Amino acid sequence: MDRLITVEELEAATNSLLENGKKVGADSWQQRVKNQTPHCGFGEAGTCCRICSMGPCRITPKAPRGICGCDVHGIVGRNYLKFTAGGAAAHSDHGREIMHTLHQTKADGNYQVKDPEKLIRIANEWGIETEGKDIYELAHEVAEVGLMEYGKPFGYQKFLKRAPEHTQKLWEDAGLQPEAIDREISRSLHMTHMGCSSLPEALIHQSLRVGLSDGWGGSMMGTEFSDVLFGTPKPVDTTANIGVLEKDMVNIIVHGHDPSLSEMIVHYANDPEMIALAKSVGAKGINIAGVCCTANEVAMRHGIPMAGNFLSQENVVLTGACEAIVVDVQCIFPALGPLSKCFHTKFVTTSPIARIPDSEFIQFNAETAGENAKAIVKMAVENFTNRKTDLVNIPDQKTNARVGYSVEAIVKVLDGVANSQVDTFGTTKPLLECVTSGVLRGAVAMVGCNNPKVRPDYAHIELMKKLIANDIILIVSGCSAQAAAKAGLLDPVVAKEYCGAGLKRVCELANIPPVLHMGSCVDISRMLILASELSKDSGIPIAQLPVVGCAPEWMSEKAVSIGNYVVATGLDTFLGVDPYVRGSSEICEWLTGETGIKKWVEANYTVETDIEKLGDKMIECIESKRAALGI
Ligand code: MSK
């Protein structure tokens, strides 16, 4: 396409797939939203408490306290902390799985070390002796030290030292440095137990701290050691949107988050034996495509096409051309079970963490990963003959996308713009020069999911268009990155035409799209590192840089944890969906006011459900930061 795909066109494709579903009696999230509307007002305001069996208690003007006497601020605050802890647990456990995979690496095993340089760099950072060690001996030692970050009895997270000194000092002064990750999660659940904390300040404080244990702990380990295992992403060209499914090929969709599974599936889909098997059943070959964050992981390391994001997951099955949808953990609709049964699709679950009815469970682990992946690919290939050709409907929507902008890659490509010298790790100075000169006005880190409360993808796509037109560069991850990909905003040729003059010039000089794909939702930890490097290279505290965070369509507990660690790192954060706190004026003030978290971390939240206004507020915030800096 030589233009962007509009949200209306995306919706038209979805509608044609829903028609396909009707032919076989398929349910859909669109229908379930109708069934669930209107939502419970108490739940939406965060004013329902069911942490003990005396209730549930619901706060109203006539009943201002729960049976235990807790007021609305304590109830909303506890709910917010539990929400955050759930997200930190999920993200960090993903990171832990990666550490276990690192511990299983062998020169001739299922998993190897693909980026030894990064492993050595982190070992040095952590004070682990590297001299004279075999790379696998070192990998196992680093994995053991990393796993201790989850449960060590003393000390703070090792990666906190990567933050600028100013940020570390803020955390220290406010007592926000996270200890062991599991300790922070269990402390949060202890605090929210009946009869413990109900003081808003304490609940919000712990929400930031458990969030930081995710961002600067579990997620950062997930990202860094995925790079060590599977390679640090570099820019690579791929394709996106539902049209990446191939009519004449066996289509296998990988969905979830942990790249340990999808890497192996990709490997066996290229196995000559499997390709020959595919040809023997009448297919032209095997096509792997991704959904959600798994799509981001395999796209940026292998150029695998990206079929869609969170609310597109049913669409891939509705095409009638999906032989298998293979999932690991997180963001997987249980609806995929019954939906797959309406078609010939095999729905394969692989993790004991995500057991789902109506799926075929093939437990995947590092020791047996090769044989598990081969069995799954074979099952999908053999299922090709069960495809009902009259049900095949693959909408003709496909975009080009350049993905894989790790911090290392951004530093490298932007060096060409301002001709600065790059040292061993590299420097963000060229990017800073673009910002201080005004060629770029600033940057927005846009992340997060889809949510039916927001017109799906509309907020992501329209906000990105508005921001790039105002010379604001985007760094995106998770399903926000997928929304950009589906629209064509990751296409360097197409997207630059929608930019302001300054950003367009940067895109042309560096040959980049104006929206930089940084990876999956754990990779928001990369954004923390980028913000830290910008701060160190400029000497400007993170909160004063013209850079903000945004999650316009977020929906998951992980997203709340992310929001907390992004804001606690000093980035003002803009949300398009309310995090169930509007029932408490005190909690709202703590999160969004001048006298709350801002006094600890110099940044806070803005919640604005009007997407046009949300964009205006981000631009206003960026311009006011520029004015304060005198640039
Ligand atoms: S997959 S957490 S819907 S970004 Fe990471 Fe997408 Fe949100 Fe899941």
XYZ file of C-alpha atoms and ligand atoms in Angstrom:
639
model
C 0.000 0.000 0.000
C 1.290 3.477 -0.786
C -0.873 5.067 1.901
C -1.935 4.308 5.452
C -4.783 1.880 6.077
C -7.603 3.654 7.921
C -9.412 2.421 11.004
C -12.575 2.231 8.889
C -10.826 -0.152 6.506
C -9.608 -2.268 9.428
C -13.163 -2.399 10.734
C -14.541 -3.376 7.329
C -12.123 -6.320 7.226
C -13.179 -7.363 10.728
C -16.854 -7.140 9.739
C -16.297 -9.436 6.781
C -14.616 -11.926 9.124
C -17.516 -11.708 11.567
C -19.806 -12.616 8.655
C -17.607 -15.655 8.113
C -18.035 -16.525 11.774
C -21.814 -16.240 11.558
C -21.849 -19.039 8.976
C -20.533 -21.443 11.608
C -22.264 -20.004 14.683
C -19.123 -18.426 16.116
C -19.253 -16.162 19.154
C -17.224 -12.920 19.126
C -15.837 -10.386 21.566
C -18.011 -7.769 19.848
C -21.097 -9.730 20.886
C -19.806 -10.404 24.377
C -19.196 -6.673 24.915
C -22.880 -6.104 24.152
C -23.843 -8.888 26.571
C -21.730 -7.329 29.333
C -22.893 -3.738 28.843
C -23.592 -1.754 30.990
C -20.687 -2.616 33.256
C -20.992 -2.583 37.033
C -20.622 1.031 38.205
C -19.025 -0.009 41.502
C -16.396 -2.089 39.713
C -15.669 0.719 37.277
C -15.191 3.259 40.060
C -13.102 0.778 42.088
C -15.496 1.071 45.038
C -16.373 -2.600 45.529
C -14.392 -4.613 48.094
C -14.398 -8.406 48.237
C -11.140 -9.141 50.012
C -12.939 -10.868 52.893
C -16.173 -12.812 53.188
C -18.046 -10.246 55.304
C -18.982 -8.432 52.093
C -18.817 -7.787 49.250
C -19.076 -4.172 50.409
C -20.004 -1.432 47.995
C -19.478 2.199 48.873
C -22.354 4.641 48.376
C -23.213 8.016 49.977
C -25.540 6.130 52.331
C -22.954 3.436 53.129
C -19.634 5.324 53.140
C -17.650 2.551 54.848
C -17.311 -1.187 54.450
C -18.214 -3.545 57.310
C -14.635 -3.358 58.649
C -14.847 0.443 58.563
C -12.574 0.919 55.547
C -13.429 4.076 53.629
C -13.629 4.486 49.858
C -10.031 5.690 49.563
C -8.681 2.593 51.262
C -10.851 0.323 49.117
C -9.916 2.001 45.819
C -6.234 2.117 46.831
C -6.175 -1.574 47.785
C -7.802 -2.538 44.500
C -5.244 -0.477 42.620
C -2.334 -2.121 44.444
C -3.717 -5.637 43.859
C -4.153 -4.809 40.174
C -0.521 -3.670 39.970
C 0.792 -6.694 41.842
C -1.011 -9.026 39.405
C 0.706 -7.308 36.502
C 4.130 -7.297 38.140
C 3.737 -11.018 38.913
C 2.872 -11.900 35.301
C 5.612 -9.834 33.706
C 8.253 -10.861 36.181
C 7.389 -14.537 35.970
C 7.888 -14.253 32.212
C 11.336 -12.843 33.005
C 11.981 -15.741 35.391
C 11.096 -18.292 32.687
C 13.654 -16.640 30.418
C 16.276 -16.955 33.189
C 15.481 -20.667 33.511
C 15.860 -21.038 29.753
C 19.230 -19.273 29.971
C 20.205 -21.769 32.650
C 19.412 -24.601 30.207
C 21.580 -23.307 27.362
C 24.204 -25.661 25.895
C 26.416 -25.450 22.836
C 24.546 -28.419 21.326
C 21.232 -27.996 23.174
C 17.826 -26.596 22.210
C 18.882 -23.097 23.234
C 22.187 -21.324 22.692
C 23.638 -17.939 23.596
C 23.160 -15.776 20.496
C 24.519 -12.513 21.917
C 27.595 -13.421 24.004
C 28.764 -9.802 24.009
C 25.621 -8.696 25.817
C 25.957 -11.558 28.294
C 29.517 -10.494 29.115
C 28.450 -6.847 29.380
C 25.750 -7.715 31.937
C 28.068 -10.103 33.819
C 30.583 -7.267 34.184
C 27.809 -4.911 35.254
C 26.777 -7.402 37.957
C 30.369 -7.944 39.136
C 30.588 -11.535 37.896
C 34.066 -12.680 36.852
C 34.115 -13.390 33.117
C 37.804 -14.056 32.438
C 38.663 -17.563 31.322
C 35.079 -18.823 31.518
C 33.310 -20.830 28.846
C 30.320 -18.793 27.599
C 27.857 -21.467 28.804
C 29.477 -21.657 32.220
C 29.064 -17.873 32.388
C 25.450 -18.044 31.124
C 24.526 -20.489 33.890
C 26.212 -18.392 36.543
C 24.514 -15.200 35.357
C 21.153 -17.045 35.260
C 21.593 -18.126 38.876
C 22.450 -14.596 39.976
C 19.462 -13.255 38.010
C 17.120 -15.798 39.563
C 18.264 -14.642 42.992
C 16.875 -11.192 42.143
C 13.451 -12.765 42.653
C 14.005 -13.956 46.191
C 17.217 -12.573 47.677
C 16.713 -11.706 51.344
C 18.671 -8.443 51.305
C 19.436 -5.555 48.959
C 17.739 -3.873 46.022
C 17.320 -4.762 42.350
C 20.679 -4.791 40.572
C 19.479 -2.971 37.455
C 18.468 0.138 39.466
C 22.078 1.266 39.090
C 21.400 1.799 35.380
C 19.154 4.767 36.197
C 20.586 8.303 36.291
C 21.933 9.296 39.720
C 19.165 11.873 40.075
C 16.498 9.167 39.653
C 18.262 6.833 42.061
C 18.365 9.626 44.613
C 14.626 10.290 44.213
C 13.906 6.596 44.792
C 16.189 6.498 47.792
C 14.672 9.621 49.364
C 11.146 8.289 48.859
C 12.026 4.723 49.915
C 10.934 3.390 46.541
C 13.864 1.099 45.671
C 12.411 -2.348 45.096
C 13.858 -5.320 46.969
C 13.483 -8.895 45.683
C 10.693 -9.135 43.102
C 8.752 -11.900 44.840
C 9.091 -9.994 48.112
C 7.530 -6.886 46.566
C 4.645 -8.877 45.122
C 3.947 -10.732 48.358
C 4.347 -7.529 50.363
C 1.672 -5.965 48.128
C -0.723 -8.856 48.690
C 0.028 -8.790 52.404
C -0.688 -5.070 52.546
C -4.041 -5.531 50.801
C -5.109 -8.399 53.064
C -8.038 -7.652 55.330
C -6.904 -5.653 58.324
C -3.613 -4.365 56.879
C -3.102 -1.133 54.907
C -5.919 1.263 54.127
C -3.878 4.472 54.040
C -3.879 5.835 50.454
C -0.278 7.074 50.665
C 1.033 3.647 51.704
C -0.989 1.807 49.058
C 0.131 4.103 46.231
C 3.726 4.030 47.460
C 3.760 0.235 47.299
C 2.053 0.333 43.872
C 5.024 2.305 42.544
C 7.544 0.090 44.284
C 6.099 -3.201 43.059
C 5.831 -1.639 39.601
C 9.518 -0.710 39.767
C 10.381 -4.299 40.727
C 8.753 -5.284 37.437
C 10.208 -2.585 35.172
C 13.728 -2.486 36.575
C 13.669 -6.136 37.664
C 11.556 -8.875 36.088
C 10.750 -7.181 32.784
C 14.277 -5.892 32.340
C 15.646 -9.386 32.870
C 13.035 -10.737 30.432
C 14.192 -8.277 27.788
C 17.937 -8.397 28.347
C 18.218 -12.153 28.539
C 15.845 -12.723 25.618
C 18.402 -10.685 23.682
C 21.222 -12.845 25.056
C 19.344 -16.018 24.081
C 17.800 -15.035 20.776
C 19.794 -12.012 19.630
C 19.490 -8.265 20.242
C 17.003 -6.887 17.709
C 18.187 -4.888 14.724
C 15.956 -3.200 12.143
C 14.379 -5.763 9.858
C 11.621 -5.502 7.250
C 8.472 -7.574 7.520
C 4.759 -7.381 6.753
C 1.700 -6.885 8.913
C -2.089 -7.124 9.135
C -4.501 -9.995 8.530
C -3.487 -10.293 4.870
C -0.209 -11.922 5.939
C -2.052 -15.233 6.193
C -1.440 -17.248 3.037
C -4.256 -18.988 1.203
C -2.083 -21.773 -0.218
C 0.107 -22.415 2.799
C -0.190 -24.031 6.197
C -0.770 -21.076 8.527
C 0.496 -21.388 12.087
C -0.197 -18.478 14.431
C 1.993 -17.958 17.493
C 0.400 -15.924 20.253
C 1.347 -14.890 23.769
C 4.621 -13.541 25.123
C 7.462 -15.933 25.867
C 9.786 -16.225 22.843
C 11.189 -19.568 24.079
C 8.225 -21.312 22.419
C 7.831 -19.222 19.290
C 11.559 -19.324 18.472
C 11.365 -23.101 18.342
C 8.182 -23.119 16.256
C 9.852 -20.777 13.764
C 12.872 -23.069 13.661
C 10.839 -26.199 12.891
C 8.633 -24.436 10.367
C 11.824 -24.017 8.326
C 12.835 -27.650 8.761
C 13.104 -29.317 5.302
C 11.301 -32.403 6.630
C 8.325 -30.294 7.719
C 8.284 -28.310 4.476
C 8.287 -31.568 2.505
C 5.406 -32.807 4.667
C 3.485 -29.589 3.948
C 3.977 -30.087 0.210
C 2.828 -33.688 0.501
C -0.535 -32.511 1.885
C -1.011 -30.011 -0.946
C 0.279 -26.807 0.648
C 2.956 -24.588 -0.897
C 4.800 -24.374 2.424
C 4.479 -23.285 6.030
C 3.643 -19.711 6.970
C 4.194 -18.545 10.537
C 2.595 -15.315 11.697
C 2.276 -13.744 15.120
C -0.389 -12.157 17.278
C 0.108 -9.866 20.287
C 3.563 -9.665 21.833
C 4.794 -12.977 20.461
C 4.353 -11.334 17.073
C 6.667 -8.551 18.178
C 9.269 -11.008 19.460
C 9.514 -13.105 16.299
C 9.075 -10.184 13.921
C 12.018 -8.258 15.314
C 14.365 -11.225 15.392
C 13.298 -13.136 12.271
C 11.132 -10.814 10.172
C 8.102 -13.065 10.785
C 4.863 -11.329 9.662
C 2.538 -9.853 12.288
C -1.107 -10.833 11.822
C -2.576 -8.564 14.471
C -2.886 -7.392 18.035
C -4.966 -8.209 21.093
C -8.448 -7.628 19.661
C -7.461 -9.237 16.355
C -6.777 -12.621 17.936
C -10.202 -14.005 16.999
C -9.832 -12.613 13.469
C -7.017 -15.021 12.606
C -9.252 -18.005 13.352
C -12.233 -16.397 11.583
C -10.251 -16.428 8.317
C -10.874 -20.178 8.156
C -7.256 -20.482 7.025
C -5.546 -20.985 10.382
C -4.324 -24.540 10.856
C -3.107 -23.943 14.409
C -2.986 -21.148 16.934
C -0.223 -21.938 19.397
C -0.120 -19.989 22.632
C 2.130 -19.630 25.659
C 1.135 -17.115 28.347
C -0.877 -13.894 28.828
C -3.501 -12.033 26.818
C -4.996 -15.212 25.333
C -8.784 -15.189 25.064
C -10.397 -18.354 26.481
C -12.812 -17.719 23.587
C -10.218 -19.213 21.238
C -11.215 -22.699 22.433
C -14.863 -22.723 21.312
C -14.065 -20.489 18.330
C -11.433 -22.904 17.000
C -13.957 -25.723 17.229
C -16.215 -23.817 14.784
C -13.390 -24.133 12.245
C -10.719 -26.772 11.652
C -8.165 -24.810 13.729
C -6.106 -26.603 16.385
C -5.866 -24.488 19.523
C -2.673 -25.556 21.268
C -1.801 -24.467 24.797
C 1.728 -25.123 25.998
C 2.234 -23.664 29.484
C 0.958 -24.905 32.852
C 0.484 -21.190 33.608
C -2.172 -20.831 30.876
C -4.427 -23.915 30.822
C -7.551 -23.210 28.775
C -10.636 -25.365 28.061
C -11.101 -26.759 24.548
C -7.394 -26.706 23.758
C -4.841 -29.415 23.077
C -2.208 -29.165 25.782
C 1.366 -29.942 24.792
C 3.570 -28.982 27.707
C 6.579 -27.119 26.503
C 9.814 -26.954 28.427
C 13.430 -26.178 27.689
C 14.672 -29.788 27.791
C 12.077 -31.085 25.328
C 11.515 -27.873 23.361
C 12.723 -29.288 20.041
C 10.492 -32.340 20.046
C 7.496 -30.332 21.390
C 7.829 -27.733 18.642
C 8.233 -30.361 15.946
C 5.115 -32.190 17.172
C 3.105 -28.948 17.087
C 4.281 -28.003 13.572
C 3.516 -31.546 12.346
C 0.034 -31.418 13.867
C -0.651 -28.121 12.103
C 0.640 -29.365 8.760
C -1.468 -32.525 8.909
C -4.490 -30.372 9.731
C -4.234 -28.537 6.374
C -6.350 -31.191 4.656
C -9.196 -30.479 7.102
C -9.486 -26.884 5.900
C -12.914 -26.029 4.452
C -12.111 -23.988 1.379
C -15.567 -22.399 1.210
C -14.907 -20.856 4.645
C -11.593 -19.266 3.721
C -11.713 -15.471 3.812
C -8.407 -13.639 4.094
C -9.003 -9.887 3.798
C -6.609 -8.273 1.362
C -4.875 -6.010 3.870
C -1.135 -6.143 4.173
C 1.385 -3.445 5.066
C 5.164 -3.195 5.110
C 6.752 -2.699 8.500
C 10.287 -2.061 9.690
C 10.699 -3.427 13.203
C 13.411 -4.130 15.766
C 14.538 -0.784 17.193
C 16.258 -1.874 20.376
C 18.097 0.919 22.221
C 21.313 -0.325 20.622
C 19.704 -0.054 17.162
C 18.268 3.427 17.775
C 21.647 4.709 18.939
C 23.253 3.258 15.834
C 20.812 4.521 13.191
C 20.417 8.020 14.572
C 24.155 8.533 14.605
C 23.886 9.168 10.862
C 21.657 12.199 11.393
C 23.922 14.454 13.443
C 27.302 12.845 12.680
C 28.274 12.484 16.315
C 30.787 9.865 17.399
C 29.518 6.602 18.774
C 31.448 5.134 21.716
C 31.398 1.453 22.721
C 27.764 1.318 23.914
C 26.890 4.341 21.810
C 25.353 7.656 22.732
C 21.937 9.224 22.410
C 23.502 12.612 21.642
C 22.352 12.685 17.987
C 18.775 12.166 19.126
C 19.221 14.873 21.760
C 20.634 17.251 19.161
C 17.539 16.714 17.002
C 15.373 17.540 20.015
C 17.313 20.554 21.302
C 17.562 22.065 17.817
C 13.785 21.737 17.506
C 13.932 19.484 14.426
C 12.080 17.052 16.663
C 9.817 18.543 19.336
C 10.051 15.492 21.564
C 9.164 11.830 21.888
C 6.234 9.750 23.042
C 6.608 6.175 24.247
C 3.263 4.660 23.254
C 2.420 1.257 24.637
C -0.369 -1.024 25.691
C -3.252 -3.079 24.546
C -6.615 -2.718 22.843
C -9.729 -2.270 24.912
C -13.295 -2.365 23.587
C -13.956 0.716 25.747
C -11.976 2.604 23.106
C -12.689 2.149 19.416
C -10.058 -0.553 18.746
C -6.809 0.775 17.275
C -8.372 4.189 16.689
C -6.651 5.833 19.656
C -3.257 4.331 18.815
C -3.395 5.171 15.121
C -4.991 8.614 15.328
C -2.742 9.733 18.178
C 0.344 8.550 16.308
C -0.736 10.440 13.194
C -1.349 13.594 15.205
C 1.983 13.354 17.027
C 4.142 12.694 13.980
C 2.436 15.576 12.168
C 3.696 17.702 15.080
C 7.311 16.473 14.715
C 7.084 14.174 17.721
C 8.801 10.833 17.207
C 7.072 7.697 18.502
C 8.664 4.719 20.212
C 6.141 1.929 20.462
C 5.793 -1.540 21.889
C 3.211 -4.223 22.605
C -0.137 -4.031 20.871
C 0.365 -0.328 20.223
C 3.247 -1.336 17.942
C 0.942 -3.816 16.216
C -1.703 -1.145 15.666
C 0.971 1.006 14.034
C 2.073 -1.926 11.894
C -1.475 -2.725 10.761
C -2.011 0.874 9.644
C 1.333 1.173 7.835
C 2.918 3.570 10.321
C 6.029 1.373 10.538
C 6.569 1.629 6.791
C 9.448 4.101 6.310
C 8.313 5.019 2.795
C 4.613 5.551 3.495
C 4.612 6.912 7.042
C 7.091 9.749 6.531
C 4.573 11.489 4.272
C 2.378 12.055 7.336
C 5.150 13.749 9.356
C 5.937 17.361 10.034
C 8.912 18.745 8.105
C 11.480 18.177 10.869
C 10.583 14.566 11.607
C 10.317 13.842 7.890
C 13.882 15.072 7.422
C 15.136 12.866 10.267
C 13.312 9.859 8.786
C 14.871 10.484 5.379
C 18.385 11.031 6.691
C 18.337 8.010 8.980
C 16.070 5.891 6.752
C 13.697 5.123 9.596
C 9.935 5.212 10.031
C 8.612 7.982 12.331
C 7.201 5.281 14.597
C 9.950 3.066 15.966
C 9.026 -0.503 16.896
C 10.762 -1.415 20.154
C 9.272 -4.828 20.858
C 6.820 -6.505 23.181
C 5.329 -5.343 26.467
C 8.285 -6.578 28.585
C 10.427 -4.469 26.251
C 9.049 -1.298 27.779
C 12.100 -1.826 29.972
C 14.069 -0.779 26.855
C 12.237 2.563 27.044
C 13.444 3.004 30.632
C 17.012 2.492 29.456
C 16.581 4.901 26.546
C 15.119 7.586 28.829
C 17.983 7.010 31.277
C 20.609 7.307 28.552
C 18.993 10.510 27.242
C 19.101 11.915 30.762
C 22.718 10.896 31.386
C 23.902 12.191 28.009
C 22.124 15.544 28.451
C 22.508 16.028 32.191
C 18.760 16.753 32.315
C 16.552 14.806 34.767
C 14.177 12.396 33.022
C 11.079 14.316 34.129
C 12.355 17.485 32.437
C 13.013 15.885 29.049
C 10.317 16.506 26.410
C 9.392 12.835 26.513
C 6.177 11.296 27.854
C 4.522 7.876 28.072
C 1.073 6.988 26.771
C -1.224 3.941 26.946
C -4.415 4.998 25.169
C -6.164 1.614 24.948
C -4.670 -0.333 27.858
C -6.626 -3.151 29.489
C -4.431 -5.578 31.487
C -3.021 -5.724 35.009
C 0.414 -5.712 33.385
C -0.368 -2.339 31.861
C -1.031 -0.846 35.308
C 2.264 -2.228 36.556
C 3.938 -0.742 33.477
C 2.259 2.618 34.041
C 3.556 2.651 37.604
C 7.140 1.903 36.685
C 7.125 4.340 33.763
C 5.762 7.183 35.892
C 8.029 6.234 38.815
C 10.991 6.545 36.439
C 10.025 10.172 35.856
C 7.979 10.029 32.657
C 4.613 11.776 32.741
C 2.128 9.161 31.603
C -1.129 9.643 29.693
C -3.925 7.054 29.890
C -6.993 6.747 27.671
C -8.785 4.350 30.054
C -9.429 5.000 33.754
C -7.673 2.486 36.065
C -10.769 1.958 38.263
C -9.853 4.770 40.651
C -12.341 7.500 39.960
C -14.382 6.540 43.053
C -11.714 8.038 45.308
C -10.785 11.710 45.175
C -7.732 10.990 47.346
C -6.361 8.204 45.146
C -6.969 10.369 42.056
C -5.012 13.180 43.688
C -2.189 10.794 44.576
C -1.921 9.600 40.983
C -2.758 12.704 38.960
C -2.374 15.714 41.250
C 0.489 18.016 42.184
C 0.698 16.776 45.773
C 0.799 13.024 45.167
C 3.386 10.790 43.502
C 4.790 13.833 41.721
C 6.511 14.927 44.916
C 8.342 11.569 45.007
C 9.163 10.975 41.343
C 8.590 14.356 39.615
C 5.967 12.854 37.275
C 2.337 11.813 37.403
C -0.594 10.491 35.384
C -3.138 12.221 33.190
C -6.330 10.268 32.479
C -8.314 11.546 29.494
C -10.833 9.392 27.689
C -11.400 11.947 24.913
C -8.644 10.853 22.524
C -8.374 14.183 20.715
C -7.893 15.941 24.033
C -5.412 13.268 25.156
C -3.234 14.098 22.135
C -3.510 17.843 22.814
C -2.501 17.332 26.417
C 0.589 15.332 25.438
C 1.693 17.990 22.963
C 1.062 20.705 25.541
C 3.124 18.783 28.122
C 6.015 18.294 25.693
C 5.979 21.975 24.685
C 5.891 23.133 28.301
C 8.916 20.937 29.098
C 10.733 22.488 26.130
C 9.830 25.985 27.318
C 11.070 25.200 30.843
C 14.392 24.046 29.373
C 14.589 27.130 27.168
C 14.757 25.089 23.955
S 0.090 -8.385 24.409
S -0.553 -6.768 27.778
S -2.675 -6.854 25.123
S 0.123 -4.856 24.925
Fe 1.711 -7.864 25.398
Fe -0.896 -6.549 23.983
Fe -1.433 -5.490 26.314
Fe -1.258 -8.063 26.100
